[in-house]
Amino acid sequence: MTMLDRPNRTGVSAPSIEGGVARPNLITVEQAKAMSIGDITTAFKDHLNPGQLHFMKLLGFHKVKIESAEGMYYTDQNGRKILDFFGGFGSLAFGHNHPRILEARQKFQDEKRHEIAIAFMSQYASALAKNIAACSPADLDMVFLGSSGSEAMEAAVKLAERAAGPKRPKVVYAENSFHGKTKGVLAITDGQLYRAEFRVADNTVRVPFADIQAVENAFKSDPEIGVIVLETIQGGGGIIQAPAEYWQQLRALCDRYGVLWVADEVQCGYGRSGRFYAFEHYGVIPDVTALAKSLGAGKAAVGAMIARRDVYMKAYGTSKTAMIHAMATFGGMGEACVTAIEGINVLYDDHLIDRAADSGDYLLERLQALKEKYPKIIKDVRGKGLMVGLEFQDFSQTLPMVLRPVVSVLDDKLKGSLSGFIGALLLRDYDVLVAFTEYNRNVIRLEPPLICERAHVDQFIAALDELLGRGIVHIVKDFLGSQIGG
């Protein structure tokens, strides 16, 4: 429907409010809980995202209604336990419904504590900011609280650009980066799918990820560059890391050229890599960073920007500039902050950062063994802590030699099909949920909760091993059978 053939919406008479405003046909909370798969699908298609439903049907995800979740598992409408190796793209460090998180939220509610305190100073926002600063190295101690990773990254880029000054407005970003879908950070998110036909900011410079010479060339050739923004581990790019030397050289280059480094730790931070921040593995500290995902402990939407005090003060340090980017209405909400405060305490009390390192090493070790067992199917295994990428071969490489030249011309169109088949069958036949990546569609992304134990890794590996053991022909046939069967 174009703007020209929209129905006329003018001249509509106002509804009568005699006897009060009429109640529309609303669904209650209990009715929502009891909705059937068919009812959910219809409402999703009619009111949320009909195009997305197509992909959910391909993967078989549309057949699942989650009734509850606890620890490492979802429970569906049939009482089936589903092992969660997806982890909400890294949002579930504590698993589902951690008892201490629930208790903290329940106590907040029972005592009817204040939720929105914009007019007053909030003890909860202040305490959360202090905790985040305590977890952050050196002078990363000024915190902005928001509700999402995109909002945290918007705040980080705005602060860095302002601190860099009006004569240095350009921002360097990396190929295959993902920093969010909101309009500002879309300019440094390197994906045409998300950029679509939106008009984005043009003060950006694109460089290959992990190419220090490209960064130096950019800094040398363009004195207007004031900021560089990089994920410490690229998530959407397929779980891609740079070596320690890269980060050390980057820090030195930024200091030499006076460029501010913004480290996006929204997905790889908060203990997932085996350190609180992934950049801590490399003995370097950025000027500004950002957290989100698990910061809300799986029960609240919380994001945070963390900056060096001198950088923050340069941008917003006076009474005249303090309100340029102050917290929004829902930044620092009481119960969200209490949830995050309790989460950080649980993270350290339960030694979950150490757990992520140990379980992550074990997962990589077991996956490497599968790679050696199925070299024609698995191309690469990589990651750090519990942020792991499992990359499959292009489809042609999984077939007998005689068929490879014929099928290889279709590899680009078939990209992602094998990971999709395997992800769908892991759920259908083995009760395991995994995730995918935005740019390299051959990669399955594994980001289980940090409570993941070796027994959970063993369960996942046993399922994957048995599935891959069917062979490519049977995997394809079984997937196609699931589509024909509904």
Short mmCIF file of C-alpha atoms in Angstrom, two decimals:
data_model
loop_
_atom_site.label_atom_id
_atom_site.label_comp_id
_atom_site.label_asym_id
_atom_site.label_seq_id
_atom_site.Cartn_x
_atom_site.Cartn_y
_atom_site.Cartn_z
CA MET A 1 0.00 0.00 0.00
CA THR A 2 1.45 3.37 -0.97
CA MET A 3 0.76 6.73 0.56
CA LEU A 4 -1.60 7.41 -2.36
CA ASP A 5 -3.89 4.43 -1.81
CA ARG A 6 -4.19 4.55 1.96
CA PRO A 7 -7.78 4.65 3.17
CA ASN A 8 -9.14 8.04 4.14
CA ARG A 9 -8.63 8.56 7.85
CA THR A 10 -10.04 12.05 8.05
CA GLY A 11 -13.55 13.01 8.91
CA VAL A 12 -13.97 10.05 11.26
CA SER A 13 -16.45 10.91 13.96
CA ALA A 14 -15.17 10.78 17.50
CA PRO A 15 -16.53 7.83 19.48
CA SER A 16 -19.16 8.57 22.04
CA ILE A 17 -17.91 8.49 25.61
CA GLU A 18 -21.37 8.54 27.14
CA GLY A 19 -21.11 6.31 30.17
CA GLY A 20 -17.32 6.44 29.99
CA VAL A 21 -14.66 5.25 27.56
CA ALA A 22 -15.51 1.83 26.23
CA ARG A 23 -13.14 -1.02 27.09
CA PRO A 24 -11.58 -2.61 23.98
CA ASN A 25 -11.35 -6.38 23.63
CA LEU A 26 -8.22 -6.84 25.72
CA ILE A 27 -6.29 -9.98 26.60
CA THR A 28 -5.65 -10.48 30.30
CA VAL A 29 -2.38 -11.74 31.76
CA GLU A 30 -3.88 -15.18 32.47
CA GLN A 31 -5.37 -15.37 28.99
CA ALA A 32 -1.98 -14.50 27.52
CA LYS A 33 -0.36 -17.29 29.53
CA ALA A 34 -2.94 -19.75 28.20
CA MET A 35 -2.68 -18.75 24.51
CA SER A 36 -2.29 -21.65 22.11
CA ILE A 37 0.53 -21.87 19.56
CA GLY A 38 -2.03 -20.99 16.88
CA ASP A 39 -3.21 -17.90 18.76
CA ILE A 40 0.37 -16.77 19.39
CA THR A 41 1.28 -17.22 15.73
CA THR A 42 -1.73 -15.24 14.56
CA ALA A 43 -1.03 -12.34 16.92
CA PHE A 44 2.67 -12.37 15.97
CA LYS A 45 1.83 -12.31 12.27
CA ASP A 46 -0.87 -9.65 12.62
CA HIS A 47 0.82 -7.31 15.09
CA LEU A 48 4.56 -8.00 15.43
CA ASN A 49 6.63 -9.16 12.45
CA PRO A 50 5.04 -11.32 9.74
CA GLY A 51 8.28 -11.55 7.76
CA GLN A 52 10.22 -12.90 10.74
CA LEU A 53 7.67 -15.68 11.10
CA HIS A 54 8.95 -17.14 7.82
CA PHE A 55 12.39 -17.79 9.33
CA MET A 56 10.95 -19.13 12.57
CA LYS A 57 8.93 -21.66 10.55
CA LEU A 58 12.03 -22.72 8.59
CA LEU A 59 13.80 -23.50 11.85
CA GLY A 60 10.78 -25.06 13.53
CA PHE A 61 10.91 -22.49 16.32
CA HIS A 62 7.25 -21.53 15.73
CA LYS A 63 6.12 -24.89 17.14
CA VAL A 64 7.52 -24.18 20.60
CA LYS A 65 5.65 -22.40 23.36
CA ILE A 66 7.83 -21.81 26.40
CA GLU A 67 5.90 -22.31 29.62
CA SER A 68 8.74 -21.75 32.08
CA ALA A 69 12.50 -21.51 32.36
CA GLU A 70 14.99 -22.25 35.11
CA GLY A 71 18.77 -22.44 35.17
CA MET A 72 20.12 -23.81 31.89
CA TYR A 73 16.75 -25.01 30.59
CA TYR A 74 13.51 -23.88 29.01
CA THR A 75 10.39 -26.01 29.46
CA ASP A 76 7.91 -26.08 26.57
CA GLN A 77 4.19 -26.81 26.35
CA ASN A 78 4.85 -30.55 26.28
CA GLY A 79 7.08 -30.55 29.35
CA ARG A 80 10.20 -30.91 27.20
CA LYS A 81 13.42 -29.52 28.72
CA ILE A 82 15.44 -27.50 26.18
CA LEU A 83 19.12 -26.89 26.91
CA ASP A 84 19.87 -23.21 26.30
CA PHE A 85 23.15 -22.73 24.43
CA PHE A 86 21.73 -19.58 22.82
CA GLY A 87 21.57 -17.56 26.03
CA GLY A 88 19.72 -14.61 24.51
CA PHE A 89 22.83 -13.49 22.58
CA GLY A 90 24.69 -13.32 25.89
CA SER A 91 21.88 -11.85 28.00
CA LEU A 92 21.54 -14.74 30.43
CA ALA A 93 24.76 -14.95 32.44
CA PHE A 94 22.83 -16.32 35.42
CA GLY A 95 20.59 -18.64 33.47
CA HIS A 96 16.84 -18.36 33.77
CA ASN A 97 15.21 -17.10 36.96
CA HIS A 98 18.19 -17.23 39.30
CA PRO A 99 16.76 -17.44 42.85
CA ARG A 100 18.83 -14.56 44.28
CA ILE A 101 17.77 -12.28 41.42
CA LEU A 102 14.12 -13.19 41.93
CA GLU A 103 14.40 -12.63 45.68
CA ALA A 104 15.93 -9.17 45.27
CA ARG A 105 13.21 -8.11 42.85
CA GLN A 106 10.44 -9.53 45.01
CA LYS A 107 11.71 -7.70 48.11
CA PHE A 108 11.85 -4.45 46.14
CA GLN A 109 8.21 -4.93 45.15
CA ASP A 110 7.03 -6.06 48.58
CA GLU A 111 8.48 -2.95 50.19
CA LYS A 112 6.93 -0.70 47.51
CA ARG A 113 10.20 1.09 46.87
CA HIS A 114 10.35 3.93 44.35
CA GLU A 115 10.79 3.00 40.72
CA ILE A 116 11.23 6.30 38.86
CA ALA A 117 13.07 8.98 40.80
CA ILE A 118 13.99 11.51 38.13
CA ALA A 119 13.35 14.45 40.44
CA PHE A 120 15.50 12.96 43.21
CA MET A 121 18.85 11.25 43.48
CA SER A 122 18.40 7.48 43.32
CA GLN A 123 20.30 5.34 45.80
CA TYR A 124 19.89 2.39 43.42
CA ALA A 125 21.25 4.11 40.30
CA SER A 126 24.11 5.58 42.35
CA ALA A 127 24.98 2.21 43.89
CA LEU A 128 24.88 0.44 40.53
CA ALA A 129 27.16 3.05 38.97
CA LYS A 130 29.60 2.66 41.88
CA ASN A 131 29.57 -1.13 41.47
CA ILE A 132 30.22 -0.92 37.73
CA ALA A 133 33.11 1.48 38.37
CA ALA A 134 34.52 -0.94 40.97
CA CYS A 135 34.51 -3.73 38.36
CA SER A 136 36.20 -1.51 35.77
CA PRO A 137 39.98 -1.04 35.59
CA ALA A 138 41.93 2.20 36.13
CA ASP A 139 39.93 5.39 35.72
CA LEU A 140 36.94 3.95 33.85
CA ASP A 141 34.63 5.22 36.54
CA MET A 142 31.98 7.57 35.07
CA VAL A 143 28.77 5.73 34.22
CA PHE A 144 25.69 6.46 32.13
CA LEU A 145 22.73 4.09 32.65
CA GLY A 146 20.29 3.21 29.90
CA SER A 147 18.02 0.38 28.81
CA SER A 148 19.83 -1.37 25.94
CA GLY A 149 23.14 -2.01 24.26
CA SER A 150 22.24 0.34 21.42
CA GLU A 151 21.49 3.12 23.91
CA ALA A 152 24.76 2.48 25.75
CA MET A 153 26.69 2.62 22.48
CA GLU A 154 24.86 5.77 21.36
CA ALA A 155 25.93 7.37 24.64
CA ALA A 156 29.51 6.13 24.22
CA VAL A 157 29.91 7.46 20.68
CA LYS A 158 28.27 10.79 21.52
CA LEU A 159 30.49 11.30 24.54
CA ALA A 160 33.65 10.37 22.63
CA GLU A 161 32.79 12.60 19.67
CA ARG A 162 32.09 15.52 21.95
CA ALA A 163 35.29 14.98 23.94
CA ALA A 164 37.29 14.73 20.71
CA GLY A 165 36.00 18.16 19.76
CA PRO A 166 34.32 19.74 16.72
CA LYS A 167 37.53 19.75 14.66
CA ARG A 168 37.79 15.93 14.92
CA PRO A 169 34.27 14.64 14.21
CA LYS A 170 35.14 11.48 12.26
CA VAL A 171 34.64 7.98 13.69
CA VAL A 172 36.51 4.86 12.56
CA TYR A 173 34.67 1.53 12.67
CA ALA A 174 35.42 -2.00 11.46
CA GLU A 175 34.15 -4.24 8.71
CA ASN A 176 31.51 -6.73 9.90
CA SER A 177 30.89 -4.69 13.04
CA PHE A 178 27.61 -4.66 14.93
CA HIS A 179 26.97 -1.84 17.38
CA GLY A 180 23.16 -1.65 17.36
CA LYS A 181 20.19 -0.83 15.17
CA THR A 182 19.24 2.64 16.40
CA LYS A 183 19.81 5.48 13.96
CA GLY A 184 23.05 6.87 15.38
CA VAL A 185 25.05 3.65 15.76
CA LEU A 186 23.64 2.33 12.50
CA ALA A 187 26.34 4.45 10.84
CA ILE A 188 29.01 2.25 12.45
CA THR A 189 27.12 -1.05 12.11
CA ASP A 190 28.54 -2.64 8.99
CA GLY A 191 25.55 -4.52 7.67
CA GLN A 192 23.47 -3.61 4.63
CA LEU A 193 20.58 -5.64 6.01
CA TYR A 194 20.28 -3.27 8.96
CA ARG A 195 21.26 -0.10 7.13
CA ALA A 196 18.74 -0.85 4.37
CA GLU A 197 18.00 2.50 2.72
CA PHE A 198 18.24 4.64 5.85
CA ARG A 199 20.32 7.76 5.57
CA VAL A 200 23.08 7.40 8.15
CA ALA A 201 25.72 9.79 9.43
CA ASP A 202 28.56 10.28 6.95
CA ASN A 203 31.34 11.19 9.41
CA THR A 204 32.63 7.61 9.45
CA VAL A 205 35.70 5.75 8.16
CA ARG A 206 35.61 1.97 7.61
CA VAL A 207 38.66 -0.27 8.12
CA PRO A 208 39.20 -4.05 8.16
CA PHE A 209 38.91 -5.60 11.61
CA ALA A 210 42.22 -6.55 13.28
CA ASP A 211 44.32 -4.72 10.64
CA ILE A 212 46.53 -2.34 12.61
CA GLN A 213 48.20 -0.96 9.49
CA ALA A 214 44.81 0.09 8.11
CA VAL A 215 44.08 1.89 11.38
CA GLU A 216 47.40 3.71 11.31
CA ASN A 217 46.95 4.67 7.67
CA ALA A 218 43.54 6.13 8.49
CA PHE A 219 44.88 8.09 11.46
CA LYS A 220 47.82 9.40 9.44
CA SER A 221 45.81 10.43 6.41
CA ASP A 222 42.85 12.07 8.12
CA PRO A 223 43.45 14.48 11.03
CA GLU A 224 39.68 14.85 11.48
CA ILE A 225 39.48 11.35 12.97
CA GLY A 226 38.85 11.68 16.70
CA VAL A 227 37.25 8.34 17.67
CA ILE A 228 37.60 4.64 16.86
CA VAL A 229 34.85 2.17 17.83
CA LEU A 230 35.50 -1.58 17.93
CA GLU A 231 33.93 -4.70 19.40
CA THR A 232 36.61 -6.46 21.41
CA ILE A 233 35.22 -9.73 20.05
CA GLN A 234 33.00 -9.41 16.98
CA GLY A 235 29.73 -11.21 17.65
CA GLY A 236 27.68 -10.68 14.50
CA GLY A 237 30.82 -11.07 12.42
CA GLY A 238 31.09 -14.70 13.50
CA ILE A 239 32.97 -14.59 16.85
CA ILE A 240 36.11 -12.96 15.46
CA GLN A 241 39.06 -11.98 17.65
CA ALA A 242 42.18 -9.90 17.14
CA PRO A 243 45.54 -10.90 18.66
CA ALA A 244 46.86 -9.26 21.81
CA GLU A 245 49.47 -7.32 19.81
CA TYR A 246 46.72 -5.63 17.83
CA TRP A 247 45.08 -4.18 20.91
CA GLN A 248 48.38 -3.10 22.41
CA GLN A 249 49.39 -1.39 19.17
CA LEU A 250 45.93 0.16 18.89
CA ARG A 251 46.25 1.68 22.37
CA ALA A 252 49.65 3.10 21.44
CA LEU A 253 48.33 4.52 18.14
CA CYS A 254 45.35 6.15 19.85
CA ASP A 255 47.65 7.79 22.39
CA ARG A 256 50.06 8.97 19.69
CA TYR A 257 47.36 10.49 17.46
CA GLY A 258 45.04 11.68 20.23
CA VAL A 259 42.18 9.41 19.13
CA LEU A 260 39.65 8.13 21.68
CA TRP A 261 39.07 4.37 21.69
CA VAL A 262 35.54 3.11 22.39
CA ALA A 263 35.42 -0.62 23.19
CA ASP A 264 32.02 -2.21 22.57
CA GLU A 265 31.69 -4.89 25.26
CA VAL A 266 27.91 -5.17 25.09
CA GLN A 267 28.06 -8.83 24.12
CA CYS A 268 31.57 -9.98 25.05
CA GLY A 269 31.76 -8.17 28.40
CA TYR A 270 30.39 -8.91 31.87
CA GLY A 271 32.49 -12.02 32.42
CA ARG A 272 31.57 -13.89 29.24
CA SER A 273 35.15 -14.08 27.96
CA GLY A 274 36.62 -15.24 31.28
CA ARG A 275 37.42 -11.69 32.42
CA PHE A 276 34.94 -8.97 33.38
CA TYR A 277 35.86 -7.11 30.18
CA ALA A 278 37.31 -8.97 27.19
CA PHE A 279 39.90 -6.23 26.67
CA GLU A 280 41.43 -7.14 30.05
CA HIS A 281 42.93 -10.24 28.41
CA TYR A 282 45.25 -7.96 26.47
CA GLY A 283 46.56 -5.64 29.17
CA VAL A 284 44.97 -2.52 27.67
CA ILE A 285 42.25 -0.09 28.71
CA PRO A 286 40.00 1.89 26.35
CA ASP A 287 38.83 5.44 26.91
CA VAL A 288 35.14 4.54 26.82
CA THR A 289 33.31 1.21 26.93
CA ALA A 290 29.76 -0.13 27.10
CA LEU A 291 27.91 -3.02 28.73
CA ALA A 292 24.37 -4.37 28.42
CA LYS A 293 22.97 -7.89 27.81
CA SER A 294 23.59 -9.73 31.12
CA LEU A 295 23.96 -6.50 33.09
CA GLY A 296 20.19 -6.76 33.63
CA ALA A 297 20.63 -10.30 35.05
CA GLY A 298 18.14 -11.71 32.57
CA LYS A 299 15.19 -9.95 34.25
CA ALA A 300 15.64 -6.26 33.38
CA ALA A 301 16.73 -4.14 30.43
CA VAL A 302 19.91 -2.37 31.56
CA GLY A 303 22.77 -0.89 29.56
CA ALA A 304 25.70 1.21 30.69
CA MET A 305 28.39 3.39 29.19
CA ILE A 306 31.59 3.67 31.24
CA ALA A 307 34.14 6.39 30.53
CA ARG A 308 37.41 7.68 31.87
CA ARG A 309 36.70 10.57 34.20
CA ASP A 310 38.77 13.10 32.23
CA VAL A 311 37.01 12.17 28.97
CA TYR A 312 33.61 12.41 30.61
CA MET A 313 34.37 15.73 32.23
CA LYS A 314 35.61 17.16 28.94
CA ALA A 315 32.29 16.29 27.33
CA TYR A 316 29.76 16.94 30.09
CA GLY A 317 31.70 18.23 33.10
CA THR A 318 30.14 21.66 33.67
CA SER A 319 26.72 22.79 34.79
CA LYS A 320 26.15 24.16 31.28
CA THR A 321 26.94 20.81 29.59
CA ALA A 322 25.74 18.34 32.24
CA MET A 323 22.28 17.86 30.75
CA ILE A 324 23.35 17.37 27.13
CA HIS A 325 23.15 13.61 27.59
CA ALA A 326 21.70 12.95 31.04
CA MET A 327 19.81 9.76 31.86
CA ALA A 328 16.49 9.24 30.08
CA THR A 329 13.24 8.44 31.88
CA PHE A 330 13.94 4.73 32.14
CA GLY A 331 17.68 4.96 32.76
CA GLY A 332 18.36 3.96 36.36
CA MET A 333 14.88 2.66 37.19
CA GLY A 334 14.78 1.34 40.74
CA GLU A 335 13.95 -2.33 40.27
CA ALA A 336 16.17 -2.60 37.18
CA CYS A 337 19.11 -1.18 39.16
CA VAL A 338 18.45 -3.47 42.13
CA THR A 339 18.38 -6.42 39.71
CA ALA A 340 21.73 -5.35 38.23
CA ILE A 341 23.25 -4.70 41.68
CA GLU A 342 22.31 -8.19 42.85
CA GLY A 343 23.53 -9.64 39.56
CA ILE A 344 27.02 -8.21 39.90
CA ASN A 345 27.22 -9.57 43.44
CA VAL A 346 26.12 -13.03 42.26
CA LEU A 347 28.65 -12.87 39.41
CA TYR A 348 31.50 -12.65 41.91
CA ASP A 349 29.98 -14.61 44.80
CA ASP A 350 29.38 -17.62 42.54
CA HIS A 351 32.73 -17.23 40.71
CA LEU A 352 30.94 -17.18 37.36
CA ILE A 353 33.75 -15.40 35.53
CA ASP A 354 36.06 -18.27 36.46
CA ARG A 355 33.30 -20.71 35.47
CA ALA A 356 33.02 -19.05 32.06
CA ALA A 357 36.76 -19.48 31.52
CA ASP A 358 36.78 -23.13 32.61
CA SER A 359 33.60 -24.23 30.83
CA GLY A 360 34.60 -22.21 27.77
CA ASP A 361 37.98 -23.92 27.52
CA TYR A 362 36.28 -27.30 27.88
CA LEU A 363 33.69 -26.45 25.23
CA LEU A 364 36.40 -25.36 22.78
CA GLU A 365 38.38 -28.53 23.51
CA ARG A 366 35.38 -30.78 22.85
CA LEU A 367 34.42 -28.87 19.70
CA GLN A 368 37.99 -29.10 18.40
CA ALA A 369 37.76 -32.88 18.77
CA LEU A 370 34.55 -32.85 16.72
CA LYS A 371 36.29 -30.72 14.08
CA GLU A 372 38.98 -33.37 13.78
CA LYS A 373 36.31 -36.07 13.58
CA TYR A 374 34.20 -34.24 10.95
CA PRO A 375 36.67 -32.13 8.95
CA LYS A 376 34.43 -32.10 5.86
CA ILE A 377 31.62 -30.52 7.90
CA ILE A 378 33.30 -28.30 10.51
CA LYS A 379 35.62 -25.63 9.14
CA ASP A 380 36.64 -23.78 12.31
CA VAL A 381 36.12 -23.54 16.04
CA ARG A 382 36.98 -20.28 17.81
CA GLY A 383 36.10 -18.11 20.75
CA LYS A 384 37.01 -17.06 24.25
CA GLY A 385 35.23 -18.14 27.41
CA LEU A 386 31.57 -18.84 26.73
CA MET A 387 31.45 -16.83 23.51
CA VAL A 388 32.13 -19.46 20.87
CA GLY A 389 31.71 -19.71 17.12
CA LEU A 390 31.29 -23.03 15.28
CA GLU A 391 31.83 -22.47 11.56
CA PHE A 392 30.68 -25.03 9.01
CA GLN A 393 32.18 -25.62 5.59
CA ASP A 394 30.53 -24.20 2.50
CA PHE A 395 27.93 -26.67 1.34
CA SER A 396 29.95 -27.90 -1.65
CA GLN A 397 32.87 -28.88 0.62
CA THR A 398 30.70 -31.35 2.54
CA LEU A 399 29.91 -33.37 -0.60
CA PRO A 400 31.90 -36.00 -2.49
CA MET A 401 34.71 -34.60 -4.67
CA VAL A 402 32.86 -35.34 -7.90
CA LEU A 403 29.96 -33.08 -6.88
CA ARG A 404 31.95 -30.15 -5.47
CA PRO A 405 32.62 -28.24 -8.72
CA VAL A 406 28.94 -28.40 -9.67
CA VAL A 407 27.60 -27.30 -6.29
CA SER A 408 30.32 -24.72 -5.50
CA VAL A 409 28.69 -22.16 -7.81
CA LEU A 410 25.73 -22.23 -5.42
CA ASP A 411 27.77 -21.88 -2.21
CA ASP A 412 26.97 -18.21 -1.77
CA LYS A 413 23.23 -18.79 -2.15
CA LEU A 414 23.41 -21.82 0.13
CA LYS A 415 25.42 -20.00 2.82
CA GLY A 416 23.78 -20.53 6.16
CA SER A 417 21.69 -23.49 5.04
CA LEU A 418 23.83 -26.10 6.79
CA SER A 419 23.99 -24.14 10.06
CA GLY A 420 20.22 -23.66 9.80
CA PHE A 421 19.61 -27.37 9.20
CA ILE A 422 21.80 -28.32 12.15
CA GLY A 423 20.29 -25.67 14.44
CA ALA A 424 16.76 -26.79 13.56
CA LEU A 425 17.53 -30.49 14.08
CA LEU A 426 19.36 -29.86 17.35
CA LEU A 427 16.14 -28.33 18.67
CA ARG A 428 13.76 -30.86 17.14
CA ASP A 429 15.63 -34.07 17.89
CA TYR A 430 17.95 -33.24 20.77
CA ASP A 431 16.24 -30.47 22.76
CA VAL A 432 19.16 -28.03 22.34
CA LEU A 433 18.85 -24.38 21.35
CA VAL A 434 21.68 -22.54 19.55
CA ALA A 435 22.01 -19.14 17.85
CA PHE A 436 23.33 -17.82 14.55
CA THR A 437 25.43 -14.85 13.37
CA GLU A 438 24.47 -11.89 11.21
CA TYR A 439 27.28 -11.69 8.66
CA ASN A 440 28.85 -15.13 8.32
CA ARG A 441 25.79 -17.30 8.08
CA ASN A 442 27.84 -20.50 8.22
CA VAL A 443 28.54 -19.87 11.91
CA ILE A 444 26.52 -21.16 14.83
CA ARG A 445 26.95 -18.91 17.85
CA LEU A 446 27.19 -20.55 21.28
CA GLU A 447 26.66 -18.25 24.26
CA PRO A 448 25.24 -20.38 27.07
CA PRO A 449 24.69 -18.89 30.53
CA LEU A 450 27.82 -18.53 32.65
CA ILE A 451 26.37 -21.08 35.06
CA CYS A 452 27.11 -23.67 32.36
CA GLU A 453 28.91 -26.71 33.78
CA ARG A 454 30.94 -29.39 32.03
CA ALA A 455 27.95 -31.75 32.19
CA HIS A 456 25.95 -29.28 30.08
CA VAL A 457 28.82 -29.09 27.60
CA ASP A 458 28.85 -32.89 27.44
CA GLN A 459 25.10 -32.95 26.75
CA PHE A 460 25.50 -30.45 23.92
CA ILE A 461 28.53 -32.22 22.40
CA ALA A 462 26.83 -35.63 22.54
CA ALA A 463 23.83 -34.20 20.66
CA LEU A 464 25.97 -32.46 18.04
CA ASP A 465 28.19 -35.53 17.58
CA GLU A 466 25.23 -37.82 17.02
CA LEU A 467 23.63 -35.35 14.59
CA LEU A 468 26.80 -34.84 12.52
CA GLY A 469 27.29 -38.60 12.51
CA ARG A 470 24.19 -38.94 10.33
CA GLY A 471 26.14 -37.43 7.44
CA ILE A 472 25.20 -34.51 5.22
CA VAL A 473 22.74 -36.41 3.02
CA HIS A 474 20.69 -37.59 5.99
CA ILE A 475 20.89 -34.18 7.72
CA VAL A 476 19.43 -32.53 4.61
CA LYS A 477 16.77 -35.23 4.20
CA ASP A 478 15.79 -35.04 7.86
CA PHE A 479 15.49 -31.27 7.71
CA LEU A 480 13.40 -31.35 4.55
CA GLY A 481 11.24 -34.00 6.17
CA SER A 482 10.58 -31.68 9.09
CA GLN A 483 9.42 -28.98 6.65
CA ILE A 484 7.07 -31.34 4.82
CA GLY A 485 5.75 -32.57 8.13
CA GLY A 486 4.72 -29.01 9.09
#
